[in-house]
Every structure is written in C-alpha cells, then in structure tokens.
Coordinates of C-alpha atoms and ligand atoms in Angstrom, one line a residue:
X175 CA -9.4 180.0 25.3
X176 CA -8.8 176.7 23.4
X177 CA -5.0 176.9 22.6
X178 CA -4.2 174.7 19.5
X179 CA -1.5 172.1 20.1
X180 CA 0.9 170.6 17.3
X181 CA -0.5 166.9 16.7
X182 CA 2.5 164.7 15.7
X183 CA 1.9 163.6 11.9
X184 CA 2.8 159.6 12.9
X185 CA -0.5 157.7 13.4
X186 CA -1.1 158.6 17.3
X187 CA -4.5 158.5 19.2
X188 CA -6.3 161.7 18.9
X189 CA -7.7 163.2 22.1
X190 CA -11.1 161.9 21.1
X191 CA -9.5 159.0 21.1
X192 CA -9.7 157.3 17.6
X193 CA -6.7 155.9 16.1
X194 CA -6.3 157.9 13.1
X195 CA -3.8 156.0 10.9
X196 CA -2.8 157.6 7.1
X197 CA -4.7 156.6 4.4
X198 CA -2.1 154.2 2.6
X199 CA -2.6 151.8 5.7
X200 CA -6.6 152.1 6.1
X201 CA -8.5 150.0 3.9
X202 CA -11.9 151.4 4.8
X203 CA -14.9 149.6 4.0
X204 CA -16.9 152.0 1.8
X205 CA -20.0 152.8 2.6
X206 CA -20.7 150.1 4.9
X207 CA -21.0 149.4 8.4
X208 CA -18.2 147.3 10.0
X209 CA -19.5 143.6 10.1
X210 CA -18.2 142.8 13.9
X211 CA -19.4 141.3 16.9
X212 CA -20.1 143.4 20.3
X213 CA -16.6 142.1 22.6
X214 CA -14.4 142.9 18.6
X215 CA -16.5 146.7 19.2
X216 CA -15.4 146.7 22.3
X217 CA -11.8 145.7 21.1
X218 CA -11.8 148.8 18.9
X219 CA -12.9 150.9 20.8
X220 CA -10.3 150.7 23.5
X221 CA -7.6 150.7 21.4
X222 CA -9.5 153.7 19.4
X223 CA -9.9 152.2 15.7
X224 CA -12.3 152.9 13.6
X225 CA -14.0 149.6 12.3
X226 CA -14.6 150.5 9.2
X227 CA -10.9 151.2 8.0
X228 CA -10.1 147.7 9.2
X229 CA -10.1 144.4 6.2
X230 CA -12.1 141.7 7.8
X231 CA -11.1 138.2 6.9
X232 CA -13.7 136.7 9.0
X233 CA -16.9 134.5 7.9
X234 CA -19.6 136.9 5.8
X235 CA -16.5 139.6 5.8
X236 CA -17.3 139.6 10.1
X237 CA -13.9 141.7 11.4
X238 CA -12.1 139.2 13.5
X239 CA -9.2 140.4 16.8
X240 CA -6.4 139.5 14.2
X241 CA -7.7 141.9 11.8
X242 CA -7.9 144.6 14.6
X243 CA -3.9 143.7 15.5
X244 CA -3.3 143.8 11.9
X245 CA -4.5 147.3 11.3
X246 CA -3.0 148.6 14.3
X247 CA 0.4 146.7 13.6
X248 CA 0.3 147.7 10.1
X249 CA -0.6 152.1 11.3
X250 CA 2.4 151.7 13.6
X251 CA 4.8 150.5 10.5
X252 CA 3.9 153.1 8.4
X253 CA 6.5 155.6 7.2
X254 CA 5.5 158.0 9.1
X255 CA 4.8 156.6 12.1
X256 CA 8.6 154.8 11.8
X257 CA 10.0 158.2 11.1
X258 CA 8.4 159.7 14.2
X259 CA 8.9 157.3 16.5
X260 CA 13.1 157.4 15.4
X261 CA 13.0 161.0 15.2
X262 CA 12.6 163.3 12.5
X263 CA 12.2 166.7 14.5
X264 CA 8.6 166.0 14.3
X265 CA 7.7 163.0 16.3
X266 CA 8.6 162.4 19.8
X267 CA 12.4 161.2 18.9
X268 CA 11.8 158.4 21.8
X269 CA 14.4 155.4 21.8
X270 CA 13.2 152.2 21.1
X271 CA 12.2 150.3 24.4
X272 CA 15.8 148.1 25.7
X273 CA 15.3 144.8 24.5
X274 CA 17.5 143.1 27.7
X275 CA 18.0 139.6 28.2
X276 CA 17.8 139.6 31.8
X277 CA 18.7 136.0 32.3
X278 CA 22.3 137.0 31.9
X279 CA 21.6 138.6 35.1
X280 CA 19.7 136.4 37.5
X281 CA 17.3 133.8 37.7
X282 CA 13.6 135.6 36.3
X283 CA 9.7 134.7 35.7
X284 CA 7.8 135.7 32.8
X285 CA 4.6 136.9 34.1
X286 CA 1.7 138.0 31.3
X287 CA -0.2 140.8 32.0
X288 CA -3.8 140.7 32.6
X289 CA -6.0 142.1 29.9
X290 CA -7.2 144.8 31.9
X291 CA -3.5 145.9 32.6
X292 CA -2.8 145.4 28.7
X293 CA -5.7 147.8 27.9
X294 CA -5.3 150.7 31.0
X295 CA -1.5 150.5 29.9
X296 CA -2.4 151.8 26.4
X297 CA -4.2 154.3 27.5
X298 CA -2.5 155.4 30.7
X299 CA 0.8 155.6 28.1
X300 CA -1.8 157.8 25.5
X301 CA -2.6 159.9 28.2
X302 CA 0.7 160.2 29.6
X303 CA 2.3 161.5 26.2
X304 CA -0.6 163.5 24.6
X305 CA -1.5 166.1 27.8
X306 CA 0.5 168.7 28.8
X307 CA -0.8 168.0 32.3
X308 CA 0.3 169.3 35.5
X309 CA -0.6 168.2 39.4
X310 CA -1.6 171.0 41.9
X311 CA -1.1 170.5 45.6
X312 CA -3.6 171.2 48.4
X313 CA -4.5 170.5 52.0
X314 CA -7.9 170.3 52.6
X315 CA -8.7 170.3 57.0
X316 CA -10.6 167.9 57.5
X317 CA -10.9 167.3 60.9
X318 CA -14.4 168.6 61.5
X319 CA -15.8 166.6 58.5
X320 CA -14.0 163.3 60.2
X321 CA -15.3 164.1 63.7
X322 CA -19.1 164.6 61.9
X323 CA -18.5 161.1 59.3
X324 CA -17.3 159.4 62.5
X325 CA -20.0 160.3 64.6
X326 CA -22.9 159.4 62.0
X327 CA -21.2 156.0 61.4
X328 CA -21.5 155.6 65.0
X329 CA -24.9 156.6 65.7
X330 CA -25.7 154.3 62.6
X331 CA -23.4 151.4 63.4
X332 CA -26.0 148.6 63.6
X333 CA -26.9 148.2 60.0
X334 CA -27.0 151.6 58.7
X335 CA -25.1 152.8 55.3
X336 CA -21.1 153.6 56.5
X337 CA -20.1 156.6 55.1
X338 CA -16.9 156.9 53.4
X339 CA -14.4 160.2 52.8
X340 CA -14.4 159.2 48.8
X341 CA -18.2 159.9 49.4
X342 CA -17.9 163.2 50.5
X343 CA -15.1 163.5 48.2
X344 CA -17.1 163.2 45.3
X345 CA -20.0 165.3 46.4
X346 CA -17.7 168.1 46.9
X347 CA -16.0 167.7 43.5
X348 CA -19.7 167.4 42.1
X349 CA -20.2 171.2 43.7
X350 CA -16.6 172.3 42.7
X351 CA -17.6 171.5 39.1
X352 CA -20.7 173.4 38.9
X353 CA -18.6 176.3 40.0
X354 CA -16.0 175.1 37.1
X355 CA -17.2 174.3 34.7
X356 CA -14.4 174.3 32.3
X357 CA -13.2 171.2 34.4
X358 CA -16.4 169.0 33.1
X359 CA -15.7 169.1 29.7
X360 CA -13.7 167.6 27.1
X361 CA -11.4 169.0 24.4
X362 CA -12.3 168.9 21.1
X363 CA -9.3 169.2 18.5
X364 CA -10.6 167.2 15.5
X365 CA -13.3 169.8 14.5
X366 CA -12.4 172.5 12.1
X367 CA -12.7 175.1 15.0
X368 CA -11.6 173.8 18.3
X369 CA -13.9 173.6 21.3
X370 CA -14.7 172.9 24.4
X371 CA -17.6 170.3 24.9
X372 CA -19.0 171.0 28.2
X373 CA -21.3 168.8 29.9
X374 CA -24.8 169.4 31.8
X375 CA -24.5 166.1 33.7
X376 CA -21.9 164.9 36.1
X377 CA -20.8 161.7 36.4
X378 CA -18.1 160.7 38.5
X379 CA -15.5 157.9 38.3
X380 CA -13.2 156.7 40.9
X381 CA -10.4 154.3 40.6
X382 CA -11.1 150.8 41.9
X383 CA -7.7 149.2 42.6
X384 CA -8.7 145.0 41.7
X385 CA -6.7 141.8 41.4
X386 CA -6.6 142.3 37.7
X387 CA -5.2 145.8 38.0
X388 CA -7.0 149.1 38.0
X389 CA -10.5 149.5 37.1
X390 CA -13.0 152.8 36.8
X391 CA -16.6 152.6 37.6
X392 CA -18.6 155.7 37.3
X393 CA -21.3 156.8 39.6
X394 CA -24.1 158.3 37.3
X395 CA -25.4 161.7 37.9
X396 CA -23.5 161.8 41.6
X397 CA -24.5 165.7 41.8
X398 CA -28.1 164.3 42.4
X399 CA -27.1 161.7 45.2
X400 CA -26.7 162.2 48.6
X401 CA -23.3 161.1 50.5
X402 CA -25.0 158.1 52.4
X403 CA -26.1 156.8 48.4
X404 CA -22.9 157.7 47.2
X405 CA -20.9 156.0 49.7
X406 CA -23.6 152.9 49.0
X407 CA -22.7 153.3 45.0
X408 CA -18.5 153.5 45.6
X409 CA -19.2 150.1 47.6
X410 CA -21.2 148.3 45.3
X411 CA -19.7 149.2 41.8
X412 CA -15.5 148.6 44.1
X413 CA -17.3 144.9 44.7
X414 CA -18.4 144.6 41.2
X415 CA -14.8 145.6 39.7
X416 CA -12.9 143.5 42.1
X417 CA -15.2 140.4 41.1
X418 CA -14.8 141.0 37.4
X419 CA -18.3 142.2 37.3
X420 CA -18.7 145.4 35.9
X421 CA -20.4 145.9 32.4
X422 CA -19.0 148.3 29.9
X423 CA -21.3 150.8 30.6
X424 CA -20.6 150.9 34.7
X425 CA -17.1 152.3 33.0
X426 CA -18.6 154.9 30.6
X427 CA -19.0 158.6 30.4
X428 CA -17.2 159.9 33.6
X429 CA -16.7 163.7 33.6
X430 CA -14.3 163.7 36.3
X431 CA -12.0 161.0 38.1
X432 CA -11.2 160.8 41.7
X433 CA -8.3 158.6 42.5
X434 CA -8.6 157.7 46.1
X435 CA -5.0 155.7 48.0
X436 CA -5.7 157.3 51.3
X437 CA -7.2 154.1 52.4
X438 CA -3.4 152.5 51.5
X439 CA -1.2 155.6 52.3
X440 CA 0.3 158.4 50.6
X441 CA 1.4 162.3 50.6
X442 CA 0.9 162.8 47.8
X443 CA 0.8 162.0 43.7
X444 CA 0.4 163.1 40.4
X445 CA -2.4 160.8 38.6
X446 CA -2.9 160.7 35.2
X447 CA -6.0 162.1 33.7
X448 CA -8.4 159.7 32.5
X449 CA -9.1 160.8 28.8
X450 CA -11.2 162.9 27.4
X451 CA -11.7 164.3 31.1
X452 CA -9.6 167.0 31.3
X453 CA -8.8 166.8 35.3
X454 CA -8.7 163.7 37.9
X455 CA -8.4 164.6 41.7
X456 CA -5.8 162.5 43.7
X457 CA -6.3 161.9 47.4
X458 CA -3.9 160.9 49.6
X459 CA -4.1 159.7 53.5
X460 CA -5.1 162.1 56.3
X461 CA -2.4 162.8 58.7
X462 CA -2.7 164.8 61.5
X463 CA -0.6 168.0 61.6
X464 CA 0.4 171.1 63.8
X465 CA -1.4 173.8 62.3
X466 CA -0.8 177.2 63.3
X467 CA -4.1 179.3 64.0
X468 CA -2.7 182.7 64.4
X469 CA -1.2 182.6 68.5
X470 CA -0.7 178.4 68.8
X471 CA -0.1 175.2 66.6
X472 CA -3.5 173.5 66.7
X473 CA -3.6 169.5 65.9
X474 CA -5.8 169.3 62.5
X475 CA -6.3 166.3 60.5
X476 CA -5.2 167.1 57.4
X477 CA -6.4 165.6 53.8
X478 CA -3.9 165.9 50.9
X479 CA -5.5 166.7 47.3
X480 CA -3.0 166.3 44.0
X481 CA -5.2 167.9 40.9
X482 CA -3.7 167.0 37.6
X483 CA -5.4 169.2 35.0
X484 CA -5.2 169.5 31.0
X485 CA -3.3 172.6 30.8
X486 CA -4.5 173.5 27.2
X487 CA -7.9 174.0 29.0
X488 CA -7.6 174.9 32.6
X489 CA -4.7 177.1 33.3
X490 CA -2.4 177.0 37.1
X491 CA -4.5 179.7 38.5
X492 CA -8.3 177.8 37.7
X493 CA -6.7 174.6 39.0
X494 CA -5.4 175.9 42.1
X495 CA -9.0 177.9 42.5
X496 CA -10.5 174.5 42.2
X497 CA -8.4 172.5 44.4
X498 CA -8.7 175.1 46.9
X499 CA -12.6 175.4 46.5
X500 CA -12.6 171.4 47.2
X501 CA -10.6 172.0 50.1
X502 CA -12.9 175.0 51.6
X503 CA -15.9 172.4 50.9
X504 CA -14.3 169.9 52.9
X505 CA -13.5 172.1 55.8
X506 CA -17.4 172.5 55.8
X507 CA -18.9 170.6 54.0
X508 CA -22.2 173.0 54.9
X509 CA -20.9 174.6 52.1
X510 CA -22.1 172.4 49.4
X511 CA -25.6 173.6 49.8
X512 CA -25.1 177.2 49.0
Ligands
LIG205 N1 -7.0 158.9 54.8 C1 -7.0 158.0 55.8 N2 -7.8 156.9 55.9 C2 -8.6 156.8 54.9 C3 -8.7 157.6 53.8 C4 -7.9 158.8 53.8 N3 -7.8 159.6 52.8 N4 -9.6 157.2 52.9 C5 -10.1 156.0 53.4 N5 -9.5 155.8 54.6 C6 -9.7 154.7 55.5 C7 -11.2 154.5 55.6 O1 -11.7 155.3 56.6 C8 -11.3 153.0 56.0 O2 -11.0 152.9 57.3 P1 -12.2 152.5 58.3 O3 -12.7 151.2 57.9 O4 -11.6 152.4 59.7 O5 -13.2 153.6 58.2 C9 -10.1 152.4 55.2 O6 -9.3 153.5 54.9 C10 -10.5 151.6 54.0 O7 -11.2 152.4 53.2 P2 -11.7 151.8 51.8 O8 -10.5 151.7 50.9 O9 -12.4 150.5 52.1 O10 -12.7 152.7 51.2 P3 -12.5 154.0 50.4 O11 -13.8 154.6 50.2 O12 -11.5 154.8 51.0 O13 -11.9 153.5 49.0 C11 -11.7 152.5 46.9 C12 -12.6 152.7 48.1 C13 -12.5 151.7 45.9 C14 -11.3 153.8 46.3 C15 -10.5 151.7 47.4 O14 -10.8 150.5 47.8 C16 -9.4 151.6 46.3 O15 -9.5 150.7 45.4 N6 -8.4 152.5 46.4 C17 -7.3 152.4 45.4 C18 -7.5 153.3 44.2 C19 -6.3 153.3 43.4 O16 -5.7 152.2 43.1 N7 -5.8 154.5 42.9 C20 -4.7 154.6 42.1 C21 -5.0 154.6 40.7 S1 -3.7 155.1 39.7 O17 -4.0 156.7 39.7

C-alpha cells in the first residue's frame, strides 16, 4: 500500500523529479512550447525544471543556461523556500553549509568539479534527502557460481566473451524482479491518488566508476539477454562511460541499479537509490569464509549484497525476501530458469 509522505512546502524536487517552484517565481510561457535547444533540454531536465515556467532572454525568445540558473536561483530564494531551508517546523531546519576560509589553516587548491560530478551531486543529495531509504544485508555463497564462471572463462580463454559476476548479478536481479515486482516500479505522488507505476520491461543500470566521476549506463531489456551478452554489454557501455562516450539515452529508463565495488574492495555499503527506481543492489568483494554446514566449518566464498529500498513502497520484510531470493539465485544460479 502506497503510504503518503508529507512533501516540504519549499520548492524541492518532486519524486518524479520536476522542480516544482511556487507560482510567484515561475513565469510560465502560456500556451507555448519552450523555445530551447536539445543540450539546454537536457540542462533542465537534470536539474528537473520545467521549460516552460522559465523567461528566455535568448535570440527568437530561445531559453538560454543563464535563464535555467536564473529560475532555479530565483525558486531557491523564494519565501518559502528561505523559510524551510532556516527552519520553520516545516522544512528540513538544515544549517546553512560552513563557509570556512581554510587558508587560515594550511596551504589548499581549488579544484572545480567536473560537470558530471556537479549533476550526480544534485541528484545523489535529492535522493539522499527525499527517501526514507534503508540498506538490507545479505550473503549470497557463491562459491559454486565462481568455480562454474571460472571454469567457462577458461575453457573459453582464447578469444571467447569473459564472463563477469556483475553479469550474473544482473541476470539474477532481472529473475528477482519478476518475482518482485513492487521493486520495478516507481512511485507516483503527484497524481491525485497515489500509485505505483510498475513496469513490464527491465532494464538494468550499473554504476560505471569514470575519470569524470560516476556514470550509469543501462542495459536494455537484460531479462532477455544471456550472461555471456550481458557481460559483453557491461564491458562495452563501462568503455563508452569512461571515454566520455555515452549518449543520453545509454543513461535512460533503468528500473533497477546494481552498484558493483567488488572489483575495488568492500564489506559492505549502503548506496543510494537512483531515482525514480525505488531499490539499487550494492555488491561488495567476495571473501572467503568458514561457514558452518551443520558438523564442520566449510571454506565458502562468500559475496556480500547491501539492498537500499524505498521504504514507502517495499517494506523490511519484501526487501530482505528479495535480497535473500538474489542470494539463493546466486548459490545456483540453475535457479533462474524455473
Ligand atoms: N569480488 C571479488 N572480485 C571481483 C568482484 C567481487 N564482487 N567483482 C569483480 N571482481 C574482480 C573480477 O573478477 C575481475 O578480476 P579478474 O580480471 O581476475 O576476473 C576484477 O575484479 C575487475 O573486474 P572489473 O571491475 O573489470 O569488472 P566488473 O564487472 O566487476 O565491474 C564495473 C565493471 C563497470 C562495475 C566496474 O569497472 C566499476 O566501475 N565499478 C565501480 C562502480 C562504482 O563506482 N560504484 C559505486 C557507485 S556509488 O554507489
């Protein structure tokens, strides 16, 4: 059951994601279409305002990135945005961020952040502050699944597709979400009666860690795919985000977010969900661990899963039923095709 959540009445990004500033400060453009070329669309869109509520000062009344800063500058100095952000009893009562000269302090560079870091910090922050979310632990065994992913790589090792754990990952998660289905959807608080969306197709992103900062390409319809074209997919769109190459749409429409460090490291994390998905899947690095069968510790190679789920539409006990349906899958991964 949806369970309707008190929206702050400042200007904040809605969980659809549009900036939805009070009337005073949105000149919308009646009954027109916002003038504005494709990379100013894009603009908007990431920082969720809607075009047509912004003044364009550009030629033929085009909306121009200044006009875009205006607006949201001008939505964030409202009254009520002012009185919730310095606390009313109806905002978040947050202090203002510590303006420190650190100089007095040390020797310091000024670095500027990259423009994907400016753009995944809005949202990440968005994310952060608008879902109750809350991470679930599990330990998937893995051991059999690496012994199998090893020995195929081998058998394959002259010029055959290497397949990846994120590969498997994902097609278990695919599985786990046709059992789920709650955790393919997206919540819907704008509409008069709030509801679930839930989707029939399931695409899957994965965090791409790239020079620039963290990236998201989504593998299209990855329920369809096998592992070996999966594994092909994670390696081409991870090269495509680390060169800068990825189009807008390679970063579109994800149901579902796996965020993979196990490569790096890790026990464990809590990732943020990737709005409007309402769950992301954390995996951390295989370890192997003394696992007690019953008479005797047996060595198991063991994978750690962190769930963060939206808890206004998957409760503790659905997550934890996912997480450990993942899990089970991984253990054997024969599984999937029931
Ligand atoms: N445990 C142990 N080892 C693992 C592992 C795990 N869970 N997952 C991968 N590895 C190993 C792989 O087996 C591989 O070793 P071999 O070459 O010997 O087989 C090695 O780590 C490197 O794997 P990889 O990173 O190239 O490939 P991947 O499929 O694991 O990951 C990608 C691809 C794109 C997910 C990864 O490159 C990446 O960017 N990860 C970081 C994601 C990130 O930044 N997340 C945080 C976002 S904030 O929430």
């Amino acid at each position: 059951m949806p369970i309707a959540i008190a929206v702050p009445a400042a200007p904040a990004p809605s969980a659809s994601g549009d900036f939805a500033p009070p009337a005073a400060a949105a000149p919308r453009i009646s009954g027109s279409k916002a003038h504005a070329s494709p990379s100013m669309r894009a603009y908007a869109r990431e920082l969720g305002v809607d075009l047509t509520r912004v003044a364009a000062s550009g030629p033929k009344n085009r909306v121009m990135r200044e006009d875009i800063n205006a607006f949201v500058k001008g939505a964030l100095q409202t009254p009520a945005a002012v009185q919730a952000a310095t606390g009313s009893g109806t905002g978040l009562d947050l202090l203002p961020w510590p303006k420190i000269d650190f100089t007095k302090f040390g020797d310091i560079e000024r670095k500027p952040l990259s423009r994907i870091r400016k753009l995944s910090a809005a949202n990440l922050s968005r994310n952060w502050v608008m879902i109750p979310a809350v991470t679930y632990h599990e330990d998937a065994d893995v051991t059999d699944l690496e012994a199998f992913r090893q020995q195929i790589n081998a058998e394959q090792a002259r010029g055959g597709t290497k397949l990846t754990m994120l590969a498997f990952i994902i097609k278990a998660v695919c599985s786990a979400l046709k059992k789920f289905p709650d955790f393919n959807s997206s919540i819907d608080l704008q509409a008069e009666e709030p509801a679930l969306i839930l989707k029939q197709y399931c695409h899957i992103g994965f965090a791409a860690d790239t020079p620039g900062g963290l990236m998201v390409p989504v593998i299209r319809d990855a329920d369809r795919k096998g592992v070996a074209q999966l594994a092909v997919e994670c390696g081409e769109l991870a090269a495509k985000a680390r060169d800068g190459k990825l189009s807008a749409a390679e970063m579109q429409g994800a149901c579902f977010t796996i965020s993979s460090v196990g490569g790096l490291g890790g026990t464990g994390f809590a990732p943020i969900i990737n709005a409007p998905e309402v769950a992301i899947l954390g995996v951390s690095r295989t370890t192997m661990k003394p696992v007690w069968d019953g008479s005797a510790f047996q060595p198991r190679l063991i994978l750690p899963l962190s769930l963060t789920a939206d808890h206004r539409v998957v409760d503790g006990a659905a997550a934890t039923r996912f997480n450990a349906h993942v899990a089970t899958l991984l253990a054997d991964m024969r599984r999937v095709l029931m």
